[in-house]
Each structure stands twice: as C-alpha cells, then as structure tokens.
Amino acid sequence: MTGGMEDLERAAGQEGSTSPGEPSAVPQEPVPVESVPVETVKLPDLSETGAGQASLDDREILDLNKRFAAVRRSVGALEKVLLQGPRKYSRRDLADQQDIPERLTSVYWRSQGFTPVDEDTVVFTEEDAYAIGDLSAIVEEGVITERAFASISRGLGFHMGRLAMWITEALVDEAKYADGLDDAQARQQMLDSIPELLEIFESQVMFTFRRQLAAYAARAGSEVLHRDTDELFPLHRAIGFADLVQFTRLAQDLPGAELADMVGRFESVSRDLISVGGGRVVKTVGDEIMFLADTPEDGAQIAVSLAETITASPDLPPVRVGLAWGSMFSRYGDVFGPTVNLAARMESVARPGSVLVDAETAEAVSQALPGGFSLTDGEEVELHGIGSVHVQEMRRDRSAPLDMGL
C-alpha cells in the first residue's frame, strides 16, 4: 500500500481499458481541488467493461466518469490534509539526508502494514521522515532494541489501521442509516466529511490512548507488588471466551447487512457488559469475543452476565461461554498460556446459554464470592489438546446483576 491515489487508479482501471484508437471517456481537465503530487497511471477509459459483460450505454459511461472524478477530487483533497505534504523521499534519501538507517525504514513501513518499496521509490513525506526518525533514534541511542522497534510499529500499524477502518465504516453506515443513501453515495459522503472531522478524531485518539495507557500502567504497577511470581506465566487473571451459537448457519442464511448488524450488536452489548463488570476486551473475531478480568469474581460476573443478557436478547442467538482462572503471560496485546487454551476449549463444548468452568476456577470463584454463583455437579469431558477435565456450569445465585447505568 504505497498511497491512496495509486490504489484509486488501480481500482478504477478494473472497470475497463481503452481500446486502440478510442479517446478516453474520463474527463481530462484539471481537477479543481489541488491534491498531493503522486505518480499515477493513465486514467482508464470507462467506455468498455470487462470481458463477458454487457457494454455500458452513454448515460452509464457519463455517470461512471462523474463518480470517478468526484472520488478522485475527494481522495486527493483528503490526502492533502492527512499527509501534510508531498511524497519527496525514498528509503535511500532518508538514509542520506535524515540519517535514518534503511533497514529501520523498511521494517517500520512493513510493520505498519504497507507494501514494501525499494530503496529508490519516492513514497515518504516530511511527516513520514519525522515519525520514522523519532522512533529509530531511540533504537540508535540504545533506549529500545530493533525487536521492540518492530513490535511497537507493528502494533501501531495494526490498531490504527483497524481504527481507521472502523471510523470510515461507521461514517458510511451512518450515512446509510440517517440519510438513506446507497453504499456508493454513503462512501462519497464519508470521503467528503473526514477533513472537517479530522481534528476531533485526532484529539479523541490521543485522549483515549493516554487514558488507556494510564489504566494499563496502573495494572502493571500492581504486578510489581506480587510475590512469588511465576516468571513463565506471571499474570493471574480470569480469561473468558464467548461466541454466538449457530453463527456459521446464520452467516449463510442472512443478508450481509443483517449479519453485520447482528455482529455489531453482539460486540456492542458484550463490550458494555465487560467494561461495566471491570474487565477488558482482548480481541473480537466475528462471532467470538475474548475478555480478561483481574479477579475470579469479576470474571464470573461478566461471564454469567454475557450468557444471561445475550441469550435473552430477541435479536441475537444464544451465546456460550468458557471461563478459567489462572496464570498466563501477555504479549502483542494478547494473552497466552494453558489457562487461555482451557477457557477456549470449554467454550467450544458449552451448551447454548451456559457458562462452563473447570473445578479450580469454580473453587476460586466460590472462595472470592461465597454464595454469589451456583454450580452444577459437573462431568468429565475430553477437551481437544488438553485431555479429560472436570467441568461445571455456573449460574447466578445471590450475586446482583450488573448495573448498566453510568
């Protein structure tokens, strides 16, 4: 991914190609909105479609040309705001002029999720040079290693990329829902609205990052006070997995928009319950959410609340939950270890609408909150990759449901 305008040109080129001797149907006059200088290929001729498709009539060709011109103006204007300057450096230029090692530029760019470029391709802006230079400088000074450099830049690229996708799709969805636009119109409106919203989004990103960093720093600080820490799995946490039952069948039967709404509702309800319960979301993958809690009783409250609330929701299928309390370690924004594997395997065999725990987790919850939750006698089940485990279903007893009010 070397830049937005190049991607736009390639996408438009898929609409058709110019036949020999025919003029391009795309307007060639200068675009009114100045855009960031980029290398672009010749504009495509939209007067022909791909092989096997019916020819477009003049009105359709004109409509495609207008839409292409509008999108190009919008993307060009947006790039001008976002990139804050032209592409002017190659990897070699950054090394020669900014003293940034080529290997670190290459690692940074690739870790951000962008397509690698050779040493002489001009793709980096002045802002790119500052960003890469600031992080690489602390590598050169010995503050962090290249390993940490790659990990941090990979994390930034992954999460900021997902956030960018989330925000743009939220704006598209809003345009469809609030203004009744079709998908193409909604995406055009999203492109046009981002420049005026950019400052607000940027301030929200920084506020949220600082708040989250403060919260995670406090948790890390509490670990300093622990004694007899297991160096291999130093974190004691409740880990839970919850997923929607029969999601695969629903994914085949429901229209795309309805399926997306259902997944969005599941994630929204789950995140709210997890946050109110004192936990935090590790990750979501479609119909499944993975969460952490610092105490066994918080983990139990979240797990049971998820089963109760989502299963009772008329517009969501029932959910099944696996919960385990134990030791694990954290890397790359994720957690790992046998306890994590145990929770995942129990979730896969839980009945719809139920929470499944192992005997050790059941004991930890009972000690932490006596009488808060009831447990079945349980049974021995064979869990893939783990073996025979005594599992029990957990239900609410005298514990109060979560208060969702602010």
GROMACS .gro file of C-alpha atoms in nm:
model
  406
    1MET     CA    1   0.000   0.000   0.000
    2THR     CA    2   0.202   0.295  -0.125
    3GLY     CA    3  -0.075   0.552  -0.118
    4GLY     CA    4  -0.442   0.620  -0.166
    5MET     CA    5  -0.442   0.778  -0.510
    6GLU     CA    6  -0.247   0.490  -0.664
    7ASP     CA    7  -0.498   0.244  -0.519
    8LEU     CA    8  -0.783   0.451  -0.657
    9GLU     CA    9  -0.630   0.447  -1.004
   10ARG     CA   10  -0.585   0.070  -0.994
   11ALA     CA   11  -0.942   0.018  -0.875
   12ALA     CA   12  -1.080   0.238  -1.149
   13GLY     CA   13  -0.869   0.052  -1.405
   14GLN     CA   14  -1.064  -0.263  -1.327
   15GLU     CA   15  -1.375  -0.104  -1.480
   16GLY     CA   16  -1.231  -0.136  -1.827
   17SER     CA   17  -0.946  -0.046  -2.060
   18THR     CA   18  -0.901   0.190  -2.351
   19SER     CA   19  -0.935   0.035  -2.691
   20PRO     CA   20  -0.675   0.134  -2.952
   21GLY     CA   21  -0.776   0.447  -3.140
   22GLU     CA   22  -1.051   0.544  -2.898
   23PRO     CA   23  -1.026   0.855  -2.680
   24SER     CA   24  -1.056   0.817  -2.305
   25ALA     CA   25  -1.407   0.876  -2.177
   26VAL     CA   26  -1.278   1.013  -1.847
   27PRO     CA   27  -1.267   1.394  -1.830
   28GLN     CA   28  -0.911   1.515  -1.871
   29GLU     CA   29  -0.950   1.873  -1.750
   30PRO     CA   30  -0.759   1.965  -1.432
   31VAL     CA   31  -0.923   1.867  -1.105
   32PRO     CA   32  -1.035   2.183  -0.920
   33VAL     CA   33  -0.913   2.064  -0.577
   34GLU     CA   34  -0.535   2.054  -0.551
   35SER     CA   35  -0.412   1.710  -0.443
   36VAL     CA   36  -0.085   1.578  -0.311
   37PRO     CA   37   0.151   1.510  -0.603
   38VAL     CA   38   0.165   1.137  -0.671
   39GLU     CA   39   0.270   0.920  -0.957
   40THR     CA   40  -0.039   0.796  -1.134
   41VAL     CA   41  -0.107   0.580  -1.433
   42LYS     CA   42  -0.307   0.699  -1.730
   43LEU     CA   43  -0.673   0.742  -1.647
   44PRO     CA   44  -0.884   0.447  -1.760
   45ASP     CA   45  -1.137   0.451  -2.036
   46LEU     CA   46  -1.467   0.355  -1.880
   47SER     CA   47  -1.646   0.317  -2.214
   48GLU     CA   48  -1.585  -0.059  -2.215
   49THR     CA   49  -1.641  -0.318  -1.948
   50GLY     CA   50  -1.450  -0.635  -1.877
   51ALA     CA   51  -1.477  -0.944  -2.093
   52GLY     CA   52  -1.812  -1.117  -2.084
   53GLN     CA   53  -2.004  -0.813  -1.956
   54ALA     CA   54  -2.262  -0.612  -2.146
   55SER     CA   55  -2.145  -0.281  -2.290
   56LEU     CA   56  -2.232   0.033  -2.099
   57ASP     CA   57  -2.458   0.288  -2.263
   58ASP     CA   58  -2.363   0.656  -2.287
   59ARG     CA   59  -2.556   0.755  -1.976
   60GLU     CA   60  -2.384   0.486  -1.766
   61ILE     CA   61  -2.045   0.588  -1.900
   62LEU     CA   62  -2.111   0.951  -1.810
   63ASP     CA   63  -2.226   0.852  -1.463
   64LEU     CA   64  -1.913   0.641  -1.404
   65ASN     CA   65  -1.692   0.925  -1.525
   66LYS     CA   66  -1.860   1.174  -1.294
   67ARG     CA   67  -1.832   0.942  -0.998
   68PHE     CA   68  -1.467   0.870  -1.071
   69ALA     CA   69  -1.386   1.241  -1.099
   70ALA     CA   70  -1.569   1.316  -0.773
   71VAL     CA   71  -1.390   1.036  -0.589
   72ARG     CA   72  -1.054   1.145  -0.724
   73ARG     CA   73  -1.114   1.501  -0.608
   74SER     CA   74  -1.222   1.383  -0.264
   75VAL     CA   75  -0.932   1.142  -0.217
   76GLY     CA   76  -0.683   1.400  -0.344
   77ALA     CA   77  -0.815   1.665  -0.107
   78LEU     CA   78  -0.817   1.416   0.181
   79GLU     CA   79  -0.459   1.306   0.114
   80LYS     CA   80  -0.351   1.668   0.113
   81VAL     CA   81  -0.495   1.710   0.462
   82LEU     CA   82  -0.375   1.377   0.600
   83LEU     CA   83  -0.025   1.352   0.454
   84GLN     CA   84   0.051   1.723   0.511
   85GLY     CA   85   0.289   1.744   0.221
   86PRO     CA   86   0.414   1.575  -0.096
   87ARG     CA   87   0.598   1.247  -0.118
   88LYS     CA   88   0.959   1.355  -0.153
   89TYR     CA   89   1.190   1.089  -0.002
   90SER     CA   90   1.294   0.735  -0.086
   91ARG     CA   91   1.447   0.497   0.166
   92ARG     CA   92   1.788   0.593   0.032
   93ASP     CA   93   1.705   0.963   0.071
   94LEU     CA   94   1.604   0.913   0.434
   95ALA     CA   95   1.933   0.737   0.500
   96ASP     CA   96   2.145   1.001   0.321
   97GLN     CA   97   1.958   1.317   0.422
   98GLN     CA   98   1.792   1.227   0.753
   99ASP     CA   99   2.043   0.969   0.881
  100ILE     CA  100   1.771   0.703   0.924
  101PRO     CA  101   1.907   0.353   0.857
  102GLU     CA  102   1.741   0.195   0.554
  103ARG     CA  103   1.675  -0.129   0.742
  104LEU     CA  104   1.472   0.055   1.008
  105THR     CA  105   1.272   0.244   0.746
  106SER     CA  106   1.198  -0.085   0.573
  107VAL     CA  107   1.097  -0.256   0.899
  108TYR     CA  108   0.879   0.040   1.003
  109TRP     CA  109   0.698   0.060   0.670
  110ARG     CA  110   0.637  -0.313   0.650
  111SER     CA  111   0.530  -0.331   1.016
  112GLN     CA  112   0.277  -0.055   0.953
  113GLY     CA  113   0.113  -0.288   0.703
  114PHE     CA  114   0.218  -0.106   0.386
  115THR     CA  115   0.358  -0.277   0.078
  116PRO     CA  116   0.742  -0.276   0.085
  117VAL     CA  117   0.913  -0.038  -0.157
  118ASP     CA  118   1.264  -0.049  -0.299
  119GLU     CA  119   1.533   0.191  -0.185
  120ASP     CA  120   1.479   0.443  -0.468
  121THR     CA  121   1.098   0.469  -0.477
  122VAL     CA  122   0.986   0.814  -0.363
  123VAL     CA  123   0.699   0.750  -0.122
  124PHE     CA  124   0.783   0.916   0.211
  125THR     CA  125   0.667   1.263   0.315
  126GLU     CA  126   0.827   1.505   0.560
  127GLU     CA  127   0.587   1.375   0.827
  128ASP     CA  128   0.692   1.017   0.749
  129ALA     CA  129   1.054   1.119   0.798
  130TYR     CA  130   0.977   1.271   1.139
  131ALA     CA  131   0.776   0.969   1.255
  132ILE     CA  132   1.025   0.707   1.143
  133GLY     CA  133   1.317   0.920   1.256
  134ASP     CA  134   1.182   0.975   1.607
  135LEU     CA  135   1.131   0.605   1.673
  136SER     CA  136   1.451   0.492   1.505
  137ALA     CA  137   1.651   0.749   1.703
  138ILE     CA  138   1.578   0.573   2.032
  139VAL     CA  139   1.698   0.249   1.872
  140GLU     CA  140   2.023   0.415   1.768
  141GLU     CA  141   2.056   0.559   2.121
  142GLY     CA  142   2.010   0.215   2.275
  143VAL     CA  143   1.686   0.300   2.456
  144ILE     CA  144   1.500   0.015   2.283
  145THR     CA  145   1.614  -0.270   2.062
  146GLU     CA  146   1.520  -0.327   1.698
  147ARG     CA  147   1.298  -0.609   1.823
  148ALA     CA  148   1.095  -0.363   2.032
  149PHE     CA  149   1.100  -0.114   1.744
  150ALA     CA  150   0.939  -0.371   1.513
  151SER     CA  151   0.686  -0.475   1.776
  152ILE     CA  152   0.577  -0.119   1.857
  153SER     CA  153   0.547  -0.014   1.493
  154ARG     CA  154   0.356  -0.334   1.413
  155GLY     CA  155   0.114  -0.267   1.698
  156LEU     CA  156   0.062   0.092   1.587
  157GLY     CA  157   0.001  -0.012   1.229
  158PHE     CA  158  -0.242  -0.290   1.319
  159HIS     CA  159  -0.453  -0.100   1.569
  160MET     CA  160  -0.452   0.236   1.390
  161GLY     CA  161  -0.538   0.059   1.065
  162ARG     CA  162  -0.829  -0.116   1.233
  163LEU     CA  163  -0.938   0.212   1.392
  164ALA     CA  164  -0.926   0.388   1.053
  165MET     CA  165  -1.140   0.113   0.902
  166TRP     CA  166  -1.379   0.125   1.199
  167ILE     CA  167  -1.427   0.502   1.176
  168THR     CA  168  -1.473   0.514   0.799
  169GLU     CA  169  -1.722   0.227   0.804
  170ALA     CA  170  -1.910   0.387   1.095
  171LEU     CA  171  -1.948   0.704   0.887
  172VAL     CA  172  -2.065   0.502   0.586
  173ASP     CA  173  -2.317   0.315   0.800
  174GLU     CA  174  -2.442   0.643   0.948
  175ALA     CA  175  -2.490   0.794   0.603
  176LYS     CA  176  -2.696   0.492   0.500
  177TYR     CA  177  -2.899   0.483   0.821
  178ALA     CA  178  -2.956   0.856   0.878
  179ASP     CA  179  -2.964   0.988   0.523
  180GLY     CA  180  -3.096   0.688   0.332
  181LEU     CA  181  -2.805   0.681   0.088
  182ASP     CA  182  -2.693   0.379  -0.109
  183ASP     CA  183  -2.345   0.236  -0.046
  184ALA     CA  184  -2.166   0.435  -0.318
  185GLN     CA  185  -2.329   0.762  -0.212
  186ALA     CA  186  -2.255   0.691   0.154
  187ARG     CA  187  -1.886   0.630   0.081
  188GLN     CA  188  -1.861   0.950  -0.120
  189GLN     CA  189  -2.019   1.140   0.171
  190MET     CA  190  -1.772   0.977   0.411
  191LEU     CA  191  -1.477   1.093   0.199
  192ASP     CA  192  -1.609   1.448   0.190
  193SER     CA  193  -1.680   1.465   0.564
  194ILE     CA  194  -1.350   1.339   0.705
  195PRO     CA  195  -1.148   1.663   0.661
  196GLU     CA  196  -1.387   1.860   0.882
  197LEU     CA  197  -1.395   1.581   1.144
  198LEU     CA  198  -1.022   1.508   1.143
  199GLU     CA  199  -0.924   1.737   1.430
  200ILE     CA  200  -1.190   1.586   1.657
  201PHE     CA  201  -1.085   1.231   1.567
  202GLU     CA  202  -0.719   1.307   1.632
  203SER     CA  203  -0.791   1.457   1.974
  204GLN     CA  204  -1.008   1.157   2.064
  205VAL     CA  205  -0.730   0.917   1.963
  206MET     CA  206  -0.476   1.094   2.185
  207PHE     CA  207  -0.719   1.123   2.478
  208THR     CA  208  -0.813   0.755   2.457
  209PHE     CA  209  -0.451   0.644   2.421
  210ARG     CA  210  -0.342   0.839   2.728
  211ARG     CA  211  -0.636   0.712   2.932
  212GLN     CA  212  -0.576   0.352   2.829
  213LEU     CA  213  -0.201   0.382   2.889
  214ALA     CA  214  -0.268   0.517   3.239
  215ALA     CA  215  -0.501   0.224   3.314
  216TYR     CA  216  -0.257  -0.038   3.187
  217ALA     CA  217   0.033   0.128   3.369
  218ALA     CA  218  -0.163   0.106   3.694
  219ARG     CA  219  -0.227  -0.265   3.637
  220ALA     CA  220   0.140  -0.322   3.555
  221GLY     CA  221   0.233  -0.135   3.872
  222SER     CA  222   0.018  -0.369   4.079
  223GLU     CA  223   0.216  -0.664   3.944
  224VAL     CA  224   0.533  -0.520   4.099
  225LEU     CA  225   0.381  -0.581   4.442
  226HIS     CA  226   0.315  -0.951   4.382
  227ARG     CA  227   0.543  -1.201   4.546
  228ASP     CA  228   0.649  -1.546   4.423
  229THR     CA  229   0.560  -1.458   4.066
  230ASP     CA  230   0.577  -1.738   3.810
  231GLU     CA  231   0.823  -1.599   3.556
  232LEU     CA  232   0.683  -1.817   3.278
  233PHE     CA  233   0.318  -1.719   3.337
  234PRO     CA  234   0.333  -1.413   3.565
  235LEU     CA  235  -0.021  -1.276   3.533
  236HIS     CA  236  -0.310  -1.414   3.739
  237ARG     CA  237  -0.629  -1.335   3.552
  238ALA     CA  238  -0.975  -1.460   3.468
  239ILE     CA  239  -0.996  -1.530   3.097
  240GLY     CA  240  -1.320  -1.585   2.910
  241PHE     CA  241  -1.441  -1.666   2.560
  242ALA     CA  242  -1.797  -1.611   2.440
  243ASP     CA  243  -1.938  -1.689   2.097
  244LEU     CA  244  -2.273  -1.689   1.925
  245VAL     CA  245  -2.433  -2.030   1.869
  246GLN     CA  246  -2.500  -2.145   1.509
  247PHE     CA  247  -2.330  -1.837   1.365
  248THR     CA  248  -2.199  -2.028   1.062
  249ARG     CA  249  -2.552  -2.124   0.957
  250LEU     CA  250  -2.676  -1.771   1.015
  251ALA     CA  251  -2.390  -1.632   0.807
  252GLN     CA  252  -2.511  -1.840   0.512
  253ASP     CA  253  -2.877  -1.751   0.551
  254LEU     CA  254  -2.878  -1.381   0.642
  255PRO     CA  255  -2.816  -1.090   0.402
  256GLY     CA  256  -2.484  -0.914   0.455
  257ALA     CA  257  -2.631  -0.602   0.615
  258GLU     CA  258  -2.837  -0.802   0.864
  259LEU     CA  259  -2.538  -1.020   0.953
  260ALA     CA  260  -2.321  -0.711   1.009
  261ASP     CA  261  -2.591  -0.557   1.230
  262MET     CA  262  -2.611  -0.874   1.437
  263VAL     CA  263  -2.233  -0.894   1.485
  264GLY     CA  264  -2.224  -0.524   1.570
  265ARG     CA  265  -2.499  -0.565   1.829
  266PHE     CA  266  -2.324  -0.868   1.982
  267GLU     CA  267  -1.995  -0.679   2.008
  268SER     CA  268  -2.159  -0.365   2.145
  269VAL     CA  269  -2.354  -0.548   2.416
  270SER     CA  270  -2.052  -0.763   2.506
  271ARG     CA  271  -1.811  -0.470   2.530
  272ASP     CA  272  -2.052  -0.275   2.751
  273LEU     CA  273  -2.103  -0.570   2.987
  274ILE     CA  274  -1.730  -0.643   3.005
  275SER     CA  275  -1.644  -0.279   3.078
  276VAL     CA  276  -1.913  -0.236   3.344
  277GLY     CA  277  -1.801  -0.565   3.501
  278GLY     CA  278  -1.446  -0.434   3.543
  279GLY     CA  279  -1.294  -0.642   3.263
  280ARG     CA  280  -1.149  -0.556   2.926
  281VAL     CA  281  -1.176  -0.695   2.577
  282VAL     CA  282  -0.865  -0.866   2.444
  283LYS     CA  283  -0.998  -0.915   2.091
  284THR     CA  284  -1.301  -0.998   1.882
  285VAL     CA  285  -1.317  -1.229   1.582
  286GLY     CA  286  -1.656  -1.211   1.415
  287ASP     CA  287  -1.892  -1.405   1.641
  288GLU     CA  288  -1.644  -1.453   1.927
  289ILE     CA  289  -1.513  -1.218   2.195
  290MET     CA  290  -1.224  -1.279   2.435
  291PHE     CA  291  -1.207  -1.091   2.767
  292LEU     CA  292  -0.992  -1.056   3.078
  293ALA     CA  293  -1.074  -0.970   3.440
  294ASP     CA  294  -0.841  -0.913   3.733
  295THR     CA  295  -1.034  -1.122   3.988
  296PRO     CA  296  -1.223  -1.452   3.969
  297GLU     CA  297  -1.548  -1.290   4.091
  298ASP     CA  298  -1.531  -1.020   3.820
  299GLY     CA  299  -1.469  -1.287   3.559
  300ALA     CA  300  -1.767  -1.488   3.682
  301GLN     CA  301  -1.994  -1.183   3.688
  302ILE     CA  302  -1.901  -1.090   3.331
  303ALA     CA  303  -1.934  -1.446   3.201
  304VAL     CA  304  -2.277  -1.505   3.358
  305SER     CA  305  -2.399  -1.159   3.253
  306LEU     CA  306  -2.299  -1.228   2.893
  307ALA     CA  307  -2.488  -1.558   2.895
  308GLU     CA  308  -2.796  -1.402   3.056
  309THR     CA  309  -2.817  -1.082   2.854
  310ILE     CA  310  -2.731  -1.205   2.507
  311THR     CA  311  -2.933  -1.526   2.534
  312ALA     CA  312  -3.236  -1.319   2.645
  313SER     CA  313  -3.195  -1.072   2.358
  314PRO     CA  314  -3.465  -1.127   2.089
  315ASP     CA  315  -3.239  -1.012   1.807
  316LEU     CA  316  -2.936  -1.226   1.895
  317PRO     CA  317  -2.882  -1.604   1.902
  318PRO     CA  318  -2.782  -1.756   2.237
  319VAL     CA  319  -2.421  -1.738   2.349
  320ARG     CA  320  -2.197  -1.995   2.514
  321VAL     CA  321  -1.912  -1.900   2.746
  322GLY     CA  322  -1.597  -2.065   2.876
  323LEU     CA  323  -1.423  -1.913   3.182
  324ALA     CA  324  -1.096  -2.004   3.353
  325TRP     CA  325  -0.891  -1.853   3.636
  326GLY     CA  326  -0.516  -1.898   3.634
  327SER     CA  327  -0.174  -1.783   3.520
  328MET     CA  328  -0.084  -1.651   3.175
  329PHE     CA  329   0.151  -1.409   3.004
  330SER     CA  330   0.083  -1.112   2.779
  331ARG     CA  331   0.247  -1.012   2.451
  332TYR     CA  332   0.143  -0.807   2.148
  333GLY     CA  333  -0.187  -0.703   2.307
  334ASP     CA  334  -0.287  -1.068   2.357
  335VAL     CA  335  -0.255  -1.329   2.634
  336PHE     CA  336  -0.121  -1.683   2.613
  337GLY     CA  337  -0.082  -1.995   2.819
  338PRO     CA  338  -0.257  -2.318   2.925
  339THR     CA  339  -0.530  -2.126   3.112
  340VAL     CA  340  -0.622  -1.940   2.793
  341ASN     CA  341  -0.637  -2.265   2.598
  342LEU     CA  342  -0.855  -2.421   2.868
  343ALA     CA  343  -1.111  -2.139   2.856
  344ALA     CA  344  -1.128  -2.156   2.477
  345ARG     CA  345  -1.180  -2.533   2.476
  346MET     CA  346  -1.453  -2.516   2.742
  347GLU     CA  347  -1.638  -2.251   2.543
  348SER     CA  348  -1.642  -2.485   2.243
  349VAL     CA  349  -1.827  -2.758   2.437
  350ALA     CA  350  -2.057  -2.540   2.650
  351ARG     CA  351  -2.432  -2.567   2.596
  352PRO     CA  352  -2.614  -2.267   2.440
  353GLY     CA  353  -2.685  -2.004   2.705
  354SER     CA  354  -2.446  -2.154   2.960
  355VAL     CA  355  -2.112  -2.072   3.128
  356LEU     CA  356  -1.866  -2.358   3.169
  357VAL     CA  357  -1.580  -2.351   3.423
  358ASP     CA  358  -1.323  -2.603   3.545
  359ALA     CA  359  -1.303  -2.721   3.906
  360GLU     CA  360  -1.016  -2.487   4.000
  361THR     CA  361  -1.200  -2.183   3.865
  362ALA     CA  362  -1.519  -2.290   4.043
  363GLU     CA  363  -1.327  -2.309   4.371
  364ALA     CA  364  -1.162  -1.969   4.317
  365VAL     CA  365  -1.498  -1.801   4.246
  366SER     CA  366  -1.665  -1.968   4.548
  367GLN     CA  367  -1.386  -1.850   4.779
  368ALA     CA  368  -1.385  -1.497   4.639
  369LEU     CA  369  -1.764  -1.452   4.649
  370PRO     CA  370  -1.934  -1.719   4.864
  371GLY     CA  371  -2.291  -1.782   4.752
  372GLY     CA  372  -2.262  -1.546   4.459
  373PHE     CA  373  -2.293  -1.816   4.196
  374SER     CA  374  -2.425  -2.171   4.193
  375LEU     CA  375  -2.253  -2.464   4.026
  376THR     CA  376  -2.374  -2.797   3.887
  377ASP     CA  377  -2.212  -3.122   3.997
  378GLY     CA  378  -2.032  -3.128   3.667
  379GLU     CA  379  -1.890  -3.400   3.449
  380GLU     CA  380  -1.568  -3.519   3.294
  381VAL     CA  381  -1.523  -3.403   2.935
  382GLU     CA  382  -1.244  -3.467   2.688
  383LEU     CA  383  -1.108  -3.135   2.561
  384HIS     CA  384  -0.907  -3.129   2.240
  385GLY     CA  385  -0.534  -3.085   2.307
  386ILE     CA  386  -0.587  -3.080   2.685
  387GLY     CA  387  -0.738  -3.411   2.792
  388SER     CA  388  -1.001  -3.502   3.048
  389VAL     CA  389  -1.125  -3.205   3.254
  390HIS     CA  390  -1.397  -3.187   3.522
  391VAL     CA  391  -1.625  -2.902   3.413
  392GLN     CA  392  -1.926  -2.739   3.582
  393GLU     CA  393  -2.194  -2.500   3.467
  394MET     CA  394  -2.204  -2.171   3.657
  395ARG     CA  395  -2.524  -1.972   3.715
  396ARG     CA  396  -2.615  -1.666   3.913
  397ASP     CA  397  -2.719  -1.722   4.274
  398ARG     CA  398  -2.716  -1.434   4.526
  399SER     CA  399  -2.491  -1.200   4.323
  400ALA     CA  400  -2.669  -0.892   4.184
  401PRO     CA  401  -2.681  -0.844   3.808
  402LEU     CA  402  -2.452  -0.581   3.662
  403ASP     CA  403  -2.583  -0.225   3.678
  404MET     CA  404  -2.551  -0.090   3.323
  405GLY     CA  405  -2.626   0.270   3.427
  406LEU     CA  406  -2.346   0.524   3.412
   0.00000   0.00000   0.00000
